[in-house]
CSV table of C-alpha atoms in Angstrom, one decimal:
chain,number,residue,atom,x,y,z
A,1,MET,CA,16.9,-176.8,148.4
A,2,TYR,CA,13.9,-174.4,148.6
A,3,PRO,CA,12.6,-173.2,152.0
A,4,GLY,CA,9.3,-174.7,153.0
A,5,LEU,CA,9.7,-177.9,150.9
A,6,ILE,CA,10.2,-181.3,152.5
A,7,PRO,CA,13.4,-183.0,151.4
A,8,LEU,CA,12.8,-186.3,149.6
A,9,HIS,CA,15.3,-188.2,151.6
A,10,ALA,CA,13.5,-187.1,154.8
A,11,ILE,CA,10.2,-188.8,153.6
A,12,SER,CA,9.9,-192.5,154.4
A,13,THR,CA,6.8,-194.5,153.4
A,14,THR,CA,6.1,-198.3,153.5
A,15,ALA,CA,4.7,-200.2,150.6
A,16,PRO,CA,1.2,-201.5,150.8
A,17,HIS,CA,1.0,-204.5,153.0
A,18,ARG,CA,-1.2,-206.2,155.4
A,19,GLU,CA,-0.8,-205.3,159.0
A,20,PHE,CA,-1.0,-208.0,161.6
A,21,SER,CA,-1.6,-207.8,165.3
A,22,ARG,CA,0.8,-209.0,167.9
A,23,GLU,CA,-1.1,-212.3,167.9
A,24,GLY,CA,-0.4,-212.8,164.3
A,25,LYS,CA,-3.9,-212.1,163.1
A,26,PRO,CA,-4.5,-209.6,160.4
A,27,SER,CA,-5.8,-206.3,161.6
A,28,CYS,CA,-8.1,-205.8,158.6
A,29,PRO,CA,-10.1,-208.3,156.6
A,30,PHE,CA,-8.2,-210.6,154.3
A,31,GLY,CA,-7.8,-209.2,150.8
A,32,GLN,CA,-7.9,-205.5,151.8
A,33,ILE,CA,-4.9,-203.1,151.4
A,34,ALA,CA,-3.9,-201.0,154.4
A,35,ARG,CA,-3.4,-197.3,153.6
A,36,PRO,CA,0.1,-195.9,154.1
A,37,LYS,CA,0.7,-193.7,157.2
A,38,VAL,CA,2.4,-190.3,156.8
A,39,THR,CA,3.7,-188.5,159.9
A,40,VAL,CA,6.1,-185.7,160.7
A,41,VAL,CA,8.4,-186.8,163.4
A,42,GLU,CA,11.8,-186.1,164.8
A,43,PRO,CA,14.6,-187.9,163.0
A,44,SER,CA,14.5,-191.6,164.1
A,45,THR,CA,16.1,-194.9,163.2
A,46,GLU,CA,12.9,-196.8,163.5
A,47,ARG,CA,11.5,-198.1,160.2
A,48,GLY,CA,8.0,-197.2,159.4
A,49,SER,CA,5.7,-195.2,157.2
A,50,THR,CA,6.9,-191.6,158.3
A,51,LEU,CA,7.4,-188.0,156.9
A,52,THR,CA,10.3,-186.2,158.6
A,53,VAL,CA,11.0,-182.3,158.4
A,54,ALA,CA,14.6,-181.6,159.6
A,55,ARG,CA,15.5,-178.7,161.9
A,56,MET,CA,18.2,-176.1,160.7
A,57,GLY,CA,20.5,-173.6,162.6
A,58,ALA,CA,23.7,-173.1,164.3
A,59,SER,CA,25.2,-172.7,167.8
A,60,THR,CA,28.4,-170.7,168.4
A,61,SER,CA,30.8,-169.9,171.3
A,62,LEU,CA,33.9,-167.7,171.7
A,63,SER,CA,37.0,-169.1,173.4
A,64,THR,CA,37.7,-165.6,174.8
A,65,THR,CA,35.1,-162.8,175.2
A,66,GLU,CA,37.5,-160.1,176.6
A,67,LEU,CA,40.5,-159.1,174.4
A,68,THR,CA,43.2,-156.4,174.4
A,69,VAL,CA,44.9,-155.0,171.4
A,70,ALA,CA,47.4,-152.2,170.6
A,71,PRO,CA,46.9,-149.9,167.6
A,72,GLY,CA,49.0,-151.2,164.7
A,73,ALA,CA,49.1,-154.7,166.1
A,74,GLU,CA,46.6,-157.6,166.1
A,75,THR,CA,44.9,-160.0,168.5
A,76,ARG,CA,42.9,-163.2,167.9
A,77,THR,CA,40.3,-165.4,169.4
A,78,THR,CA,38.5,-168.5,168.2
A,79,LEU,CA,34.9,-169.2,167.4
A,80,ARG,CA,33.4,-172.7,167.4
A,81,VAL,CA,30.5,-173.1,165.0
A,82,ARG,CA,28.2,-176.2,165.1
A,83,ASN,CA,25.5,-177.1,162.6
A,84,THR,CA,22.5,-178.0,164.8
A,85,GLY,CA,20.2,-178.5,161.8
A,86,GLY,CA,19.4,-181.7,160.1
A,87,VAL,CA,20.7,-180.7,156.6
A,88,VAL,CA,23.9,-179.5,155.2
A,89,ASP,CA,24.1,-175.7,155.7
A,90,GLN,CA,26.5,-172.9,154.9
A,91,PHE,CA,27.2,-170.2,157.4
A,92,ASP,CA,28.5,-166.6,156.7
A,93,LEU,CA,30.7,-165.3,159.6
A,94,ILE,CA,30.5,-161.5,160.2
A,95,VAL,CA,32.1,-159.2,162.8
A,96,LEU,CA,29.6,-156.5,164.1
A,97,GLY,CA,29.7,-153.6,166.5
A,98,GLY,CA,32.5,-151.0,167.1
A,99,ALA,CA,35.2,-153.3,165.8
A,100,ALA,CA,33.4,-154.1,162.5
A,101,GLY,CA,35.8,-151.9,160.5
A,102,TRP,CA,38.9,-153.6,161.7
A,103,GLY,CA,37.8,-157.1,162.6
A,104,SER,CA,37.4,-160.1,160.4
A,105,VAL,CA,36.9,-163.9,160.5
A,106,GLU,CA,39.2,-166.4,158.9
A,107,PRO,CA,37.7,-168.1,156.9
A,108,PRO,CA,34.7,-165.8,156.3
A,109,SER,CA,32.2,-168.8,155.7
A,110,LEU,CA,31.7,-172.4,156.5
A,111,SER,CA,29.8,-175.4,155.1
A,112,LEU,CA,28.8,-178.0,157.7
A,113,PHE,CA,27.0,-181.3,157.7
A,114,PRO,CA,24.3,-181.8,160.3
A,115,GLY,CA,25.8,-182.2,163.7
A,116,ALA,CA,29.3,-181.2,162.5
A,117,GLU,CA,31.3,-178.3,164.0
A,118,GLN,CA,34.4,-176.3,163.1
A,119,THR,CA,36.6,-173.7,164.8
A,120,VAL,CA,37.6,-170.4,163.0
A,121,ASP,CA,39.8,-167.4,163.9
A,122,VAL,CA,38.4,-164.0,164.8
A,123,VAL,CA,41.1,-161.4,164.1
A,124,PHE,CA,41.3,-157.8,165.2
A,125,ARG,CA,43.8,-155.4,163.5
A,126,PRO,CA,43.1,-151.7,164.5
A,127,ALA,CA,45.2,-149.2,162.5
A,128,LYS,CA,47.4,-146.7,164.4
A,129,ILE,CA,45.2,-143.7,163.7
A,130,SER,CA,43.4,-141.2,165.8
A,131,SER,CA,39.9,-142.1,164.6
A,132,ILE,CA,40.1,-145.5,166.4
A,133,THR,CA,40.0,-144.1,170.0
A,134,ALA,CA,41.4,-145.8,173.0
A,135,GLY,CA,39.0,-147.7,175.4
A,136,ARG,CA,36.7,-150.7,175.6
A,137,THR,CA,34.6,-151.5,172.5
A,138,THR,CA,31.8,-154.1,172.3
A,139,PHE,CA,31.9,-156.4,169.3
A,140,ALA,CA,29.8,-159.4,168.1
A,141,VAL,CA,30.4,-162.3,165.7
A,142,LYS,CA,27.4,-163.6,163.8
A,143,ALA,CA,27.1,-167.0,162.1
A,144,ALA,CA,24.3,-166.4,159.5
A,145,SER,CA,22.7,-169.5,158.2
A,146,ARG,CA,21.9,-169.5,154.5
A,147,GLU,CA,19.2,-172.2,154.9
A,148,ASP,CA,17.4,-170.6,157.8
A,149,VAL,CA,17.7,-167.0,158.6
A,150,GLU,CA,16.1,-167.4,162.0
A,151,GLY,CA,18.7,-170.1,162.8
A,152,SER,CA,21.6,-167.6,162.9
A,153,SER,CA,23.7,-167.3,166.1
A,154,VAL,CA,25.5,-164.3,167.6
A,155,GLU,CA,28.3,-164.2,170.2
A,156,GLU,CA,29.4,-161.0,171.9
A,157,GLY,CA,32.6,-159.8,173.5
A,158,VAL,CA,34.6,-156.8,174.5
A,159,ILE,CA,37.9,-155.6,173.1
A,160,ASP,CA,40.1,-153.0,174.9
A,161,VAL,CA,42.0,-150.7,172.4
A,162,LEU,CA,45.2,-149.4,174.1
A,163,ALA,CA,46.2,-145.8,173.8
A,164,PHE,CA,49.1,-144.5,171.7
A,165,ASP,CA,50.6,-141.1,172.0
A,166,ASP,CA,51.5,-138.9,169.0
A,167,ARG,CA,51.6,-135.2,169.8
A,168,THR,CA,53.5,-132.2,168.3
A,169,ALA,CA,53.8,-128.5,169.1
A,170,GLU,CA,54.7,-125.6,166.8
A,171,LEU,CA,55.4,-121.9,167.6
A,172,ILE,CA,54.1,-119.5,165.0
A,173,PRO,CA,56.2,-117.4,164.1
A,174,ARG,CA,59.4,-118.8,165.4
A,175,THR,CA,61.0,-115.3,165.5
A,176,SER,CA,59.2,-112.1,166.6
A,177,LYS,CA,60.1,-108.4,167.0
A,178,GLY,CA,59.0,-105.8,169.4
A,179,LYS,CA,60.0,-103.0,171.8
A,180,ARG,CA,57.9,-103.9,174.9
A,181,SER,CA,56.5,-107.3,173.9
A,182,ALA,CA,56.0,-109.8,171.1
A,183,ALA,CA,53.2,-112.2,170.3
A,184,HIS,CA,53.2,-115.9,169.1
A,185,ASP,CA,50.7,-118.7,168.6
A,186,LEU,CA,51.4,-122.1,170.0
A,187,ALA,CA,49.7,-124.9,168.1
A,188,VAL,CA,49.3,-128.3,169.9
A,189,ASP,CA,48.4,-131.2,167.5
A,190,ASN,CA,47.1,-134.5,168.9
A,191,ARG,CA,47.6,-137.3,166.4
A,192,GLY,CA,47.1,-140.0,169.0
A,193,ASN,CA,43.9,-141.9,170.0
A,194,ALA,CA,43.4,-140.5,173.5
A,195,PRO,CA,42.7,-136.9,174.8
A,196,ILE,CA,45.7,-134.9,176.1
A,197,ASN,CA,45.8,-132.1,178.7
A,198,VAL,CA,48.9,-129.9,178.6
A,199,GLY,CA,50.1,-126.9,180.6
A,200,PHE,CA,52.6,-124.3,179.4
A,201,ALA,CA,55.8,-122.8,180.7
A,202,GLY,CA,58.4,-120.5,179.3
A,203,LEU,CA,62.2,-120.7,179.8
A,204,ASP,CA,65.0,-118.5,178.7
A,205,PRO,CA,68.7,-119.0,179.5
A,206,GLU,CA,69.4,-115.4,180.7
A,207,GLY,CA,66.2,-115.0,182.7
A,208,THR,CA,65.4,-111.7,181.0
A,209,LEU,CA,62.0,-112.6,179.6
A,210,LEU,CA,58.5,-112.9,181.1
A,211,PHE,CA,55.8,-115.1,179.6
A,212,GLU,CA,52.0,-115.0,179.5
A,213,PHE,CA,49.8,-117.8,178.1
A,214,GLU,CA,46.2,-117.5,177.1
A,215,PRO,CA,44.8,-120.0,178.0
A,216,PRO,CA,47.3,-121.5,180.5
A,217,HIS,CA,46.1,-125.0,179.8
A,218,LEU,CA,44.7,-126.9,176.7
A,219,SER,CA,42.6,-130.0,176.3
A,220,VAL,CA,43.0,-131.5,172.9
A,221,GLU,CA,40.8,-134.3,171.6
A,222,PRO,CA,42.2,-137.1,169.3
A,223,GLY,CA,42.7,-136.0,165.7
A,224,THR,CA,42.4,-132.2,166.5
A,225,ALA,CA,44.7,-129.2,167.1
A,226,GLN,CA,44.3,-126.3,169.6
A,227,PHE,CA,46.0,-122.9,169.8
A,228,ALA,CA,47.2,-120.8,172.7
A,229,LYS,CA,48.4,-117.2,172.7
A,230,VAL,CA,52.0,-116.6,173.9
A,231,LYS,CA,53.1,-113.1,174.9
A,232,VAL,CA,56.8,-112.6,175.5
A,233,LYS,CA,57.9,-109.5,177.4
A,234,PRO,CA,61.5,-108.4,178.1
A,235,ALA,CA,62.2,-107.5,181.8
A,236,ARG,CA,64.1,-104.4,180.8
A,237,TYR,CA,63.8,-101.8,178.0
A,238,PHE,CA,66.7,-99.9,176.4
A,239,TRP,CA,66.5,-96.6,174.6
A,240,ARG,CA,69.1,-96.8,171.8
A,241,GLY,CA,71.7,-99.2,170.4
A,242,PRO,CA,71.6,-102.3,168.3
A,243,ASN,CA,68.8,-104.9,168.4
A,244,LYS,CA,69.0,-107.6,171.1
A,245,THR,CA,68.3,-111.3,170.2
A,246,LEU,CA,66.7,-113.1,173.1
A,247,PRO,CA,66.3,-116.9,172.6
A,248,PHE,CA,63.7,-118.8,174.6
A,249,THR,CA,61.9,-122.2,174.9
A,250,VAL,CA,58.2,-122.9,175.4
A,251,SER,CA,57.2,-126.3,176.9
A,252,ALA,CA,53.9,-128.1,176.8
A,253,ASP,CA,53.8,-130.5,179.8
A,254,GLU,CA,51.5,-133.3,180.9
A,255,GLU,CA,52.1,-135.6,183.8
A,256,GLY,CA,53.3,-139.0,182.7
A,257,HIS,CA,54.5,-137.8,179.3
A,258,ALA,CA,57.7,-136.3,178.0
A,259,PRO,CA,57.2,-132.5,177.6
A,260,LEU,CA,57.0,-130.9,174.1
A,261,MET,CA,59.8,-128.3,173.8
A,262,VAL,CA,59.6,-125.6,171.1
A,263,ASP,CA,62.3,-123.0,170.5
A,264,GLY,CA,61.7,-119.4,169.7
A,265,THR,CA,63.4,-116.0,169.4
A,266,MET,CA,62.4,-112.5,170.3
A,267,VAL,CA,64.3,-109.6,168.7
A,268,GLN,CA,64.0,-106.7,171.1
A,269,LEU,CA,64.1,-103.2,169.4
A,270,PRO,CA,65.4,-100.0,171.1
A,271,MET,CA,62.7,-97.5,172.3
A,272,LEU,CA,64.2,-94.9,170.0
A,273,PRO,CA,64.5,-96.0,166.4
A,274,LYS,CA,67.8,-95.6,164.5
A,275,TRP,CA,66.4,-92.7,162.5
A,276,PHE,CA,65.3,-90.7,165.6
A,277,TRP,CA,68.4,-88.5,165.8
A,278,LYS,CA,68.5,-88.0,162.1
A,279,ALA,CA,64.9,-86.8,162.3
A,280,VAL,CA,65.8,-84.4,165.2
A,281,LEU,CA,68.7,-83.0,163.1
A,282,ALA,CA,66.4,-82.6,160.1
A,283,ALA,CA,63.8,-80.9,162.2
A,284,LEU,CA,66.4,-78.4,163.6
A,285,ALA,CA,67.6,-77.8,160.1
A,286,VAL,CA,64.1,-77.0,158.9
A,287,LEU,CA,63.5,-74.7,161.9
A,288,LEU,CA,66.8,-72.8,161.2
A,289,LEU,CA,65.8,-72.5,157.6
A,290,LEU,CA,62.4,-71.1,158.6
A,291,VAL,CA,64.1,-68.5,160.9
A,292,ILE,CA,66.4,-67.4,158.1
A,293,LEU,CA,63.4,-67.2,155.7
A,294,TRP,CA,61.5,-65.1,158.3
A,295,PHE,CA,64.3,-62.5,158.7
A,296,ALA,CA,65.4,-62.5,155.1
A,297,LEU,CA,62.1,-62.6,153.3
A,298,VAL,CA,58.9,-62.6,155.3
A,299,LYS,CA,59.6,-59.9,157.9
A,300,PRO,CA,60.8,-57.3,155.3
A,301,GLN,CA,57.8,-58.1,153.2
A,302,ILE,CA,55.5,-57.5,156.2
A,303,LYS,CA,57.2,-54.2,156.9
A,304,THR,CA,56.9,-53.1,153.3
A,305,SER,CA,53.2,-54.1,153.3
A,306,ALA,CA,52.6,-52.1,156.5
A,307,GLN,CA,54.3,-49.1,155.1
A,308,GLU,CA,52.2,-49.3,151.9
A,309,ALA,CA,49.0,-49.6,154.0
A,310,VAL,CA,49.9,-46.5,156.0
A,311,LYS,CA,51.0,-44.5,153.1
A,312,PRO,CA,47.5,-43.4,152.0
A,313,ILE,CA,46.8,-42.2,155.6
A,314,ASP,CA,50.0,-40.2,155.6
A,315,ASN,CA,49.0,-38.7,152.3
A,316,ARG,CA,45.6,-37.7,153.7
A,317,LEU,CA,47.3,-36.1,156.8
A,318,ASP,CA,49.7,-34.2,154.6
A,319,ALA,CA,46.8,-33.0,152.4
A,320,ALA,CA,45.1,-31.8,155.6
A,321,ASN,CA,48.3,-30.1,156.8
A,322,ILE,CA,48.2,-32.3,159.9
A,323,PRO,CA,51.7,-33.0,161.2
A,324,GLU,CA,52.7,-36.6,162.3
A,325,LEU,CA,52.6,-37.4,166.0
A,326,PRO,CA,56.0,-37.9,167.6
A,327,ALA,CA,57.1,-41.4,168.6
A,328,GLY,CA,56.4,-40.8,172.3
A,329,GLY,CA,53.4,-38.4,171.7
A,330,GLY,CA,50.2,-39.1,173.5
A,331,GLY,CA,51.8,-41.2,176.1
A,332,ALA,CA,50.3,-39.3,178.9
A,333,GLY,CA,46.8,-40.1,177.7
A,334,GLY,CA,47.4,-43.7,176.7
A,335,GLY,CA,47.9,-45.2,180.2
A,336,GLY,CA,44.3,-46.2,180.6
A,337,GLY,CA,44.6,-49.6,179.0
A,338,GLY,CA,44.4,-51.6,182.2
A,339,ALA,CA,41.7,-54.3,182.5
A,340,THR,CA,40.9,-53.8,186.2
A,341,PRO,CA,38.1,-51.3,186.9
A,342,THR,CA,38.7,-48.7,189.6
A,343,THR,CA,36.3,-46.8,191.7
A,344,THR,CA,36.3,-43.1,190.8
A,345,THR,CA,35.5,-40.1,192.9
A,346,PRO,CA,32.8,-37.9,191.4
A,347,ILE,CA,34.1,-34.6,190.1
A,348,ALA,CA,32.0,-31.4,190.1
A,349,SER,CA,33.5,-30.2,186.8
A,350,PRO,CA,36.2,-31.3,184.3
A,351,VAL,CA,39.7,-30.4,185.4
A,352,PRO,CA,42.1,-30.0,182.4
A,353,THR,CA,45.8,-30.8,182.9
A,354,THR,CA,48.2,-28.9,180.7
A,355,VAL,CA,51.9,-28.8,180.3
A,356,PRO,CA,53.8,-25.5,179.8
A,357,ALA,CA,54.4,-24.7,176.2
A,358,GLY,CA,58.1,-24.6,176.6
A,359,SER,CA,58.5,-28.1,178.0
A,360,ALA,CA,60.3,-30.7,176.0
A,361,SER,CA,57.2,-32.9,175.7
A,362,GLY,CA,55.4,-30.5,173.4
A,363,SER,CA,54.6,-31.3,169.7
A,364,ALA,CA,53.2,-29.7,166.6
A,365,PHE,CA,49.7,-30.1,168.1
A,366,GLY,CA,50.7,-28.4,171.3
A,367,ASP,CA,51.4,-29.7,174.7
A,368,PRO,CA,50.1,-33.0,176.2
A,369,PHE,CA,46.6,-32.5,177.6
A,370,ASP,CA,44.1,-34.9,179.2
A,371,ILE,CA,40.7,-34.4,180.9
A,372,ARG,CA,38.3,-36.9,182.7
A,373,LEU,CA,34.6,-36.7,182.2
A,374,GLU,CA,32.3,-38.6,184.7
A,375,VAL,CA,28.5,-39.1,184.7
A,376,GLN,CA,26.5,-40.2,187.7
A,377,SER,CA,22.9,-41.0,186.7
A,378,GLY,CA,21.6,-39.6,190.0
A,379,THR,CA,22.9,-36.1,189.3
A,380,GLY,CA,22.8,-35.9,185.5
A,381,THR,CA,23.1,-37.7,182.2
A,382,SER,CA,26.1,-36.0,180.6
A,383,ALA,CA,29.5,-34.3,181.2
A,384,SER,CA,31.3,-31.9,178.7
A,385,TYR,CA,34.6,-30.2,178.1
A,386,ALA,CA,34.6,-26.9,176.2
A,387,VAL,CA,37.8,-25.9,174.4
A,388,PRO,CA,38.7,-22.4,175.2
A,389,GLU,CA,38.5,-19.8,172.4
A,390,GLY,CA,41.6,-19.4,170.4
A,391,GLN,CA,42.9,-23.0,171.3
A,392,THR,CA,42.7,-26.3,169.6
A,393,PHE,CA,42.3,-29.7,171.2
A,394,ALA,CA,43.7,-32.8,169.2
A,395,LEU,CA,42.0,-35.8,170.8
A,396,THR,CA,44.2,-38.9,170.2
A,397,ASP,CA,43.3,-41.4,173.1
A,398,ILE,CA,40.0,-42.3,174.7
A,399,VAL,CA,39.7,-44.6,177.7
A,400,LEU,CA,36.1,-45.5,178.7
A,401,GLN,CA,35.4,-46.8,182.2
A,402,ASN,CA,32.4,-48.8,183.5
A,403,PRO,CA,33.6,-50.0,186.9
A,404,GLN,CA,30.2,-51.1,188.3
A,405,GLY,CA,29.2,-53.1,185.2
A,406,ASP,CA,26.2,-50.9,184.4
A,407,THR,CA,24.0,-51.5,181.4
A,408,GLY,CA,22.9,-48.8,179.0
A,409,ARG,CA,24.5,-46.7,176.3
A,410,LEU,CA,27.4,-44.3,176.2
A,411,THR,CA,27.7,-41.7,173.5
A,412,LEU,CA,30.7,-39.4,172.9
A,413,SER,CA,30.1,-36.4,170.6
A,414,ARG,CA,31.7,-33.3,169.3
A,415,ASN,CA,29.1,-30.6,169.6
A,416,ASN,CA,26.2,-32.4,167.9
A,417,THR,CA,28.4,-34.8,165.9
A,418,VAL,CA,28.5,-38.3,167.4
A,419,LEU,CA,32.1,-39.6,167.5
A,420,LEU,CA,31.3,-43.1,168.9
A,421,GLU,CA,28.4,-44.9,170.6
A,422,LEU,CA,28.8,-48.1,172.7
A,423,SER,CA,26.7,-50.4,175.0
A,424,LEU,CA,27.9,-50.2,178.6
A,425,GLU,CA,27.4,-54.0,179.1
A,426,ASN,CA,30.1,-54.7,176.5
A,427,PHE,CA,33.0,-53.4,178.5
A,428,ARG,CA,34.4,-52.5,181.9
A,429,VAL,CA,37.4,-50.6,180.4
A,430,ASN,CA,37.7,-49.8,176.7
A,431,ASP,CA,41.0,-48.2,175.5
A,432,LEU,CA,40.7,-46.5,172.1
A,433,HIS,CA,43.6,-44.9,170.1
A,434,THR,CA,43.4,-43.0,166.8
A,435,ILE,CA,46.0,-42.5,164.1
A,436,SER,CA,44.4,-39.3,163.0
A,437,PRO,CA,43.4,-37.2,166.0
A,438,TYR,CA,40.0,-35.7,166.5
A,439,ILE,CA,40.4,-31.9,166.2
A,440,ILE,CA,38.1,-29.8,168.5
A,441,LYS,CA,38.5,-26.2,167.9
A,442,GLY,CA,38.0,-23.3,170.3
A,443,GLY,CA,34.4,-22.8,171.3
A,444,GLU,CA,33.6,-26.4,170.6
A,445,SER,CA,32.9,-29.0,173.2
A,446,VAL,CA,33.3,-32.8,173.8
A,447,THR,CA,30.3,-34.4,175.5
A,448,MET,CA,29.8,-37.8,177.1
A,449,THR,CA,26.2,-38.8,177.5
A,450,ILE,CA,25.0,-41.9,179.5
A,451,THR,CA,21.7,-43.5,179.1
A,452,CYS,CA,21.4,-45.7,182.2
A,453,THR,CA,19.3,-48.8,181.9
A,454,THR,CA,20.4,-50.8,185.0
A,455,PRO,CA,23.0,-49.9,187.5
A,456,GLY,CA,25.6,-52.5,188.2
A,457,PRO,CA,25.2,-55.2,191.0
A,458,GLY,CA,24.8,-53.5,194.4
A,459,ALA,CA,24.8,-50.0,192.9
A,460,SER,CA,21.9,-47.5,193.1
A,461,GLN,CA,23.0,-45.4,190.1
A,462,CYS,CA,25.2,-45.7,187.1
A,463,VAL,CA,28.7,-44.2,187.4
A,464,ASP,CA,30.7,-44.1,184.2
A,465,ALA,CA,33.7,-42.1,183.0
A,466,ALA,CA,35.9,-41.2,180.0
A,467,LEU,CA,39.5,-40.2,180.0
A,468,LEU,CA,40.3,-38.0,177.0
A,469,SER,CA,44.0,-37.5,176.1
A,470,GLY,CA,45.8,-35.6,173.4
A,471,PHE,CA,47.4,-32.2,172.7
A,472,GLN,CA,46.2,-28.7,173.1
A,473,LYS,CA,47.6,-25.4,172.0
């Protein structure tokens, strides 16, 4: 059969004949042949000169349009198919919509005579997998005519896929170690076909652990897995001793479902490791060894090096026929090393202090002797001490004083020879000691000269002094 062609059996014509009227008279002159009539009509049982084109198509109906099925099981309904065409037609039966992947028709095709009908089974077998989600799904069954595409018929329905639950939980790692806390990952895997929402809780038989979950709840879609952080903290710490094994259980709960229980273990470590006391003993041993090395090797070496460094100076003193100072010598003049400035009273002239020659504190340079020189910029710029004729002054200690914080320069000289020169702003008290004394012979003088730039805060003039100590004979 080719579409668009008229079937031969649907064409009916009458042979040439004479037509008569109802009165029995011919409707055309005698001897003439009447032309055949060709018409397209609906199928009819009347005889006559006709041409008939048959209609083609199908009508369908479902016995049940709302179904329910559990994953892994099957459900059925029936479909009635009727050939409403006028020719024999073959119909392909197809399931469409969300259930197309797991729905079928038995048998998948039908061949029907005009006006005939047949009932077939529509079967739904959803697999028990997470990709076929729970809920209502619309489906359709199409009866497609092979003779007339436009004559196909479609019936629609709804199938409700029931939910099935398949969930697991895993703690990673199962055993952890720590002093103050330990960390785990809790994986929740949803292999079912409906979303799950779980909350977490921690349990331990001794009640010695605290639990923190981040996040405290998880929503897991079908066919996916989600993770939560689990922090386990012991309620008490201990400083030393063997490790403690603390078992616990983590549960993932959802109302209406059995909780998922996962076991884990925390191994609590002492705050002080086992090697701590060994390390302390080793450190003490090293410290003791260093002390022994100091007294046995380092200190004698330092003393020897100091003696070797001083030896050239001793040789120079011996070459100059200058005797060594006694161990307590010069003490009378070395007491000016304090850092706190003191206010001094101006002196009209230097006043030397001497000790009788027969005293026990004398030395090869003579008796201890000290003198204080003071300069006030309002009355002069220098102060001097002249050594009496026939005597010698061995200068060993010099204490310079700038109590007001003046700025300028201080120069200490022996006759016209400058012994030292300092900036006043660099010190308040400056204590100087010499290994080899300055020798000022009789008739020579020691002079302190002050060049005042700015008096100290609140002062109208510079006031500075020098305490000279040594031996004189």
